[in-house]
CSV table of C-alpha atoms in Angstrom, one decimal:
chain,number,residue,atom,x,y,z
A,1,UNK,CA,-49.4,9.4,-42.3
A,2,UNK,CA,-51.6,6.6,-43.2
A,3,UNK,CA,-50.5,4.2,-46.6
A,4,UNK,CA,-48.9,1.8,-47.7
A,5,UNK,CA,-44.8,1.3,-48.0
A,6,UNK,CA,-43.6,-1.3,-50.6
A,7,UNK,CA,-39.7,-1.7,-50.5
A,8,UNK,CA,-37.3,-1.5,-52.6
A,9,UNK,CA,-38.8,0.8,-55.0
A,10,UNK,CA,-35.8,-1.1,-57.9
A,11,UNK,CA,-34.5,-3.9,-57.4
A,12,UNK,CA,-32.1,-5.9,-59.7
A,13,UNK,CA,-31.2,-9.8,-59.5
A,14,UNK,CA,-29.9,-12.1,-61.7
A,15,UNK,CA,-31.7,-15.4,-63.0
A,16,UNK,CA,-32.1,-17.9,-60.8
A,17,UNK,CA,-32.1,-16.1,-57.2
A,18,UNK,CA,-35.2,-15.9,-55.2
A,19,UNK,CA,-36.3,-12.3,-54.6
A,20,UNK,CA,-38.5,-11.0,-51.4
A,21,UNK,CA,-40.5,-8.0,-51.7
A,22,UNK,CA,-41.6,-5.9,-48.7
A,23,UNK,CA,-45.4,-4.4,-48.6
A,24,UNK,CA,-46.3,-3.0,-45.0
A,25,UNK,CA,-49.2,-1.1,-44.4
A,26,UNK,CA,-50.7,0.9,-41.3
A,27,UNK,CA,-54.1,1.3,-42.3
A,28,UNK,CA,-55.4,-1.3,-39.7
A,29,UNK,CA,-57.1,-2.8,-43.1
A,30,UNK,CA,-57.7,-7.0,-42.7
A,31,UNK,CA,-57.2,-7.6,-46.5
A,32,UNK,CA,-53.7,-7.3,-48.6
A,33,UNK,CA,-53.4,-8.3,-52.3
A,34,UNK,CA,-50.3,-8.1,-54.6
A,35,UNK,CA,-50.7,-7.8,-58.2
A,36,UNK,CA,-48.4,-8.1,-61.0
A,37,UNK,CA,-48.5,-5.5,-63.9
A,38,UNK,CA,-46.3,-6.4,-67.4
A,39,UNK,CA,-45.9,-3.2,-70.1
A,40,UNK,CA,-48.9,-1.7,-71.6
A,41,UNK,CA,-50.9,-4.0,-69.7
A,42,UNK,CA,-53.5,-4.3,-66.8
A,43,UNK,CA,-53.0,-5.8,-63.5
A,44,UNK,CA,-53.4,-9.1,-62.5
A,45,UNK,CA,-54.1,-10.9,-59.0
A,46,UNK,CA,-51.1,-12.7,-57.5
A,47,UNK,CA,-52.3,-13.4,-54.2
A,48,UNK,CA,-54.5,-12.4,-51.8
A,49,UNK,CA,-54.9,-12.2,-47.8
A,50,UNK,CA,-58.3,-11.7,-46.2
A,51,UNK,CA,-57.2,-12.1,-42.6
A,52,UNK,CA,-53.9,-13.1,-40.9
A,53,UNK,CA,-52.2,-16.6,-41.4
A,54,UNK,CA,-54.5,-17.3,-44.3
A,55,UNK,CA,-54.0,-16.7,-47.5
A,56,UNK,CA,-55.6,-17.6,-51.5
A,57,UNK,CA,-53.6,-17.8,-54.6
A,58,UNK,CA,-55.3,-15.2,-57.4
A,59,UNK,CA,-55.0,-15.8,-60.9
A,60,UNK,CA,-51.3,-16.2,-61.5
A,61,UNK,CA,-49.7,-17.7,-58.4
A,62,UNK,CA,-46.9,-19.9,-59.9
A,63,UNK,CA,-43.7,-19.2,-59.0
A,64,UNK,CA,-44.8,-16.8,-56.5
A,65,UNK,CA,-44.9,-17.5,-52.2
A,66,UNK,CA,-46.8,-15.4,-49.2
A,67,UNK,CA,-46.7,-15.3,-46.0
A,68,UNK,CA,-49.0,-13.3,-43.4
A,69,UNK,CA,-47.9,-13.7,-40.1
A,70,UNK,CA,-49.0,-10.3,-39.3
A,71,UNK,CA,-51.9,-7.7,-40.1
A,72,UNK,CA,-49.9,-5.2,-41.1
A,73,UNK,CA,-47.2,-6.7,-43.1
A,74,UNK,CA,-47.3,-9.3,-46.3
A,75,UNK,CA,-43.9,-10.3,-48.4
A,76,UNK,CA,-43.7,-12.0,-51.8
A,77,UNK,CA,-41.1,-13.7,-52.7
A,78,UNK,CA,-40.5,-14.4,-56.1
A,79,UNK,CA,-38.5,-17.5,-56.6
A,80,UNK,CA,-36.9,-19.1,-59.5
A,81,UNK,CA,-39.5,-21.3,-61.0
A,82,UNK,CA,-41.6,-18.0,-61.9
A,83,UNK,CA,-40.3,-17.8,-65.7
A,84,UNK,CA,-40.5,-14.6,-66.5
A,85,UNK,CA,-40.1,-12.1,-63.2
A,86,UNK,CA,-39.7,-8.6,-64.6
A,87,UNK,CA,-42.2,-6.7,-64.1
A,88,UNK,CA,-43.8,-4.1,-61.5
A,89,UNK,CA,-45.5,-5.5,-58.6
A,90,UNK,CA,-48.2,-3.6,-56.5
A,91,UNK,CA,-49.1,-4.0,-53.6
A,92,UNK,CA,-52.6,-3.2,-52.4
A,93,UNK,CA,-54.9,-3.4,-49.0
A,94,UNK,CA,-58.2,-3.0,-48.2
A,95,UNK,CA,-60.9,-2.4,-45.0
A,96,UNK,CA,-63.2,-5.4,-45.8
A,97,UNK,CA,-62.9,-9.1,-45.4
A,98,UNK,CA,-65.5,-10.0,-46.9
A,99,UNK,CA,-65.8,-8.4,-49.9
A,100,UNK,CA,-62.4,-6.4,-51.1
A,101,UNK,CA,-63.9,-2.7,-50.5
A,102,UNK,CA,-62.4,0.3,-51.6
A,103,UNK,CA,-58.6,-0.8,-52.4
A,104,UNK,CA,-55.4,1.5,-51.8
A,105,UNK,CA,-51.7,0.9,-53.7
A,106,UNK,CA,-48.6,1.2,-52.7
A,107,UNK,CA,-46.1,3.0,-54.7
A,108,UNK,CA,-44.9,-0.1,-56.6
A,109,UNK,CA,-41.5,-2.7,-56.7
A,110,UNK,CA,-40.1,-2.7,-60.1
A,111,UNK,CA,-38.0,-5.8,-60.0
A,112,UNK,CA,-35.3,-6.6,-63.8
A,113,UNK,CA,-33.8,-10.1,-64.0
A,114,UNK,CA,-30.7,-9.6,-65.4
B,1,UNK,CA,-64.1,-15.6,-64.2
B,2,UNK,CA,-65.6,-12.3,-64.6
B,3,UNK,CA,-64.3,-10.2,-68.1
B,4,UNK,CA,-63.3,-6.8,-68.1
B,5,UNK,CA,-63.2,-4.4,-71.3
B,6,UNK,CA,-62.5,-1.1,-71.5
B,7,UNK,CA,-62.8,1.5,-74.4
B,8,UNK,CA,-60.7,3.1,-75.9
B,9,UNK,CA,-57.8,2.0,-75.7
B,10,UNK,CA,-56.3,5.4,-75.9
B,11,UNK,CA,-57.2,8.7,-76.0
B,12,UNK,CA,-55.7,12.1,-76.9
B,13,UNK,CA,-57.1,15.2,-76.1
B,14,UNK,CA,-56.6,19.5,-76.1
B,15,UNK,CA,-56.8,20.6,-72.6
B,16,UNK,CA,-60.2,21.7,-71.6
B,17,UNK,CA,-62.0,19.1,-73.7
B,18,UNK,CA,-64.4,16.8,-72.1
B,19,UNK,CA,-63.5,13.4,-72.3
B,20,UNK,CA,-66.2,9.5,-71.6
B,21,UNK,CA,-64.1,6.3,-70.9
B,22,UNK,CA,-66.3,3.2,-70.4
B,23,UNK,CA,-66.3,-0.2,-69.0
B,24,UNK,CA,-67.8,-3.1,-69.8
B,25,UNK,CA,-68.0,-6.2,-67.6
B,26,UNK,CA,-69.7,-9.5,-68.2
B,27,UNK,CA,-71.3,-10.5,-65.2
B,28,UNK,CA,-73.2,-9.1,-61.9
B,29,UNK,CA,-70.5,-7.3,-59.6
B,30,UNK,CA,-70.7,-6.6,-55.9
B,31,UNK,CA,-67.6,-3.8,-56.4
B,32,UNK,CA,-66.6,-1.4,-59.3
B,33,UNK,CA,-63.4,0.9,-58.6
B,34,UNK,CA,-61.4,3.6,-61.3
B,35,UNK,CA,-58.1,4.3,-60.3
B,36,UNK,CA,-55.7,6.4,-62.2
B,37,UNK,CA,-52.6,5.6,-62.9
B,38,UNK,CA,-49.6,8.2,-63.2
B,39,UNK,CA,-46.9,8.2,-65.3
B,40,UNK,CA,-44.5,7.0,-62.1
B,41,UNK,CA,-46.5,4.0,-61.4
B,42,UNK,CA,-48.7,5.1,-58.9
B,43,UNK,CA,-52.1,4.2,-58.7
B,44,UNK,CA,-54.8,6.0,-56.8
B,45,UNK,CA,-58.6,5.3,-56.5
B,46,UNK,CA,-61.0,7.8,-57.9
B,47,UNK,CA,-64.5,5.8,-57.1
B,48,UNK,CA,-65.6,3.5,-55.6
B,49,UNK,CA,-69.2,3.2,-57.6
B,50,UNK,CA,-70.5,-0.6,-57.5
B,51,UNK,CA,-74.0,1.5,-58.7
B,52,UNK,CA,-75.4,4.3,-59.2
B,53,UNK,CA,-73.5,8.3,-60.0
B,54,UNK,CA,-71.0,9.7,-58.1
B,55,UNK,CA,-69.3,13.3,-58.4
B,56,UNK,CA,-66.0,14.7,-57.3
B,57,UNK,CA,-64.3,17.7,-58.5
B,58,UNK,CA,-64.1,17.5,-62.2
B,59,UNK,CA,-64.8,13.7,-62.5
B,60,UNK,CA,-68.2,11.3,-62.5
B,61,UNK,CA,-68.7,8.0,-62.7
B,62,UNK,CA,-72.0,6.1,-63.1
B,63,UNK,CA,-72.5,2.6,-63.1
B,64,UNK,CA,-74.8,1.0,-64.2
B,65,UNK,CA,-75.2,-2.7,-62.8
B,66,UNK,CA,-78.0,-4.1,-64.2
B,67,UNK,CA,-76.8,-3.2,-67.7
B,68,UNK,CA,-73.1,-4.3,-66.9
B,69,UNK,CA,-71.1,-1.2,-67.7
B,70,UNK,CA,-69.9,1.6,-66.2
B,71,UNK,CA,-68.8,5.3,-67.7
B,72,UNK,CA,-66.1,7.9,-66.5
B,73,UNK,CA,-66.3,11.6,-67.5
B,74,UNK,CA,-63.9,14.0,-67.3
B,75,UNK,CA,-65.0,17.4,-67.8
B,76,UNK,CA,-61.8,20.2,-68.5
B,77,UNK,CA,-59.8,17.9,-68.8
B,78,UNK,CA,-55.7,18.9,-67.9
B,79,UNK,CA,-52.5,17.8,-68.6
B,80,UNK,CA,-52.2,16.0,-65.4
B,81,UNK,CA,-55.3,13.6,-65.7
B,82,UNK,CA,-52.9,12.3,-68.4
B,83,UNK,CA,-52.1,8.9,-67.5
B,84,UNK,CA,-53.9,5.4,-67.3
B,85,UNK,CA,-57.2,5.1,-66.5
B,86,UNK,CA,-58.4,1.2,-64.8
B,87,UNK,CA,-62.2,0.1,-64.4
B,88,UNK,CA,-61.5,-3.3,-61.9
B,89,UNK,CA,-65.0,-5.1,-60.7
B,90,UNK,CA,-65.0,-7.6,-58.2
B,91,UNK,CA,-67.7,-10.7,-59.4
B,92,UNK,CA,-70.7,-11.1,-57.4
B,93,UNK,CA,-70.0,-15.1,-57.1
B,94,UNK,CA,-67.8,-17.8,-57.9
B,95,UNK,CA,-64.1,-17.9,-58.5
B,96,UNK,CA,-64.3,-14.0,-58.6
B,97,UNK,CA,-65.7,-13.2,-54.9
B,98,UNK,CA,-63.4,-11.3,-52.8
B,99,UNK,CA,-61.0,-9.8,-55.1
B,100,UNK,CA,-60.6,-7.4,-58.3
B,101,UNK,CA,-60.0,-7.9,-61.9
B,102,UNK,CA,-58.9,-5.6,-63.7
B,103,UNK,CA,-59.5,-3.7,-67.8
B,104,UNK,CA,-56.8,-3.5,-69.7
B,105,UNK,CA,-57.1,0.2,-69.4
B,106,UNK,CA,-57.3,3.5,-71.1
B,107,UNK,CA,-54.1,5.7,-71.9
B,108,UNK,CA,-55.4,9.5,-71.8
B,109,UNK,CA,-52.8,11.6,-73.0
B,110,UNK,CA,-53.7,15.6,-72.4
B,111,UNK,CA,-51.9,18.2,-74.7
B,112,UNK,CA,-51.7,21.8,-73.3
């Protein structure tokens, strides 16, 4: 089947260790975006990838790192200058590269700093 | 960058009642998505409706651009439409092109 696969689904670390999480997708789709959702709230653009070995920062990139050395696959690391990492990240693709299309989630990360 | 608000902020409703959740945004678009959220996490898209009225099952959602909002009905409503409902526009220019912003999002709750 088609999607999108975000691993782990939980993951705990403690402060100060950098974190990597996995979004792979087999959709053939050109774009891939990560977003960042905090309790109660909406979500909100980490980074973004139109095309491979390219990528833009979104609206709250600090602390955060991409790479996107293939179509299908684009990590985040979280590192230990973001100050406040808990949270549930979502990872997203999409057909276009120009404009973002219609997008499709994966099933989340939910990452607690001890 | 483009602004995003939805109403209301929550809503609670008997099954089989009819509920309208709107979005507002505050400039020209070139994308409008809903997506629902469930109460795991996941989110899936419901429309993709940068204009015009769209139809599927018991949901619609118009949008209309040139007035900068859009509306989502659900009609009979059940208790799994409960969840979190997300309006998320891309801007037509600027700092906004080429990716989504989201609304803060509507909590639907459905009694039985």
């Amino acid at each position: 089947d088609g999607g999108i696969t975000q691993s782990p689904k939980y993951l705990f670390r403690k402060e100060g260790q950098n974190v990597t999480l996995s979004c792979e997708q087999n959709l053939n789709h050109d774009a891939m975006y990560w977003y960042r959702q905090d309790p109660g709230q909406g979500l909100r653009l980490i980074y973004y990838s139109q095309i491979v070995n390219d990528f833009q920062k979104g609206d709250i990139a600090e602390g955060y790192s991409v790479s996107r050395e293939k179509k299908e696959s684009f990590p985040l690391t979280v590192t230990s200058a973001q100050k406040n990492p808990t949270a549930f990240y979502l990872c997203a693709s999409s057909q276009g590269l120009v404009s973002t299309g219609e997008l499709f989630f994966g099933e989340g990360s939910r990452l607690t700093v001890l | 960058g483009i602004q995003v608000e939805q109403s209301p902020p929550d809503l609670i409703l008997q099954e089989g009642a009819n509920s309208t959740l709107r979005c507002n945004f505050s400039d020209s678009v070139n994308n409008l998505q809903w997506f629902h959220q469930n109460p795991w996490g996941q989110l899936i898209n419901l429309f993709y409706i940068p204009s015009g009225t769209k139809q599927n099952g018991r949901l619609s959602a118009t949008t209309v651009a040139t007035e900068r909002y859009s509306l989502l009905y659900i009609s009979s409503s059940q208790t799994t439409d409960s969840g979190v409902y997300f309006c998320a526009v891309e801007g037509a220019g600027g700092t906004s092109y080429g990716k989504l912003t989201f609304g803060q999002g509507t909590i639907l709750t459905v009694h039985p």
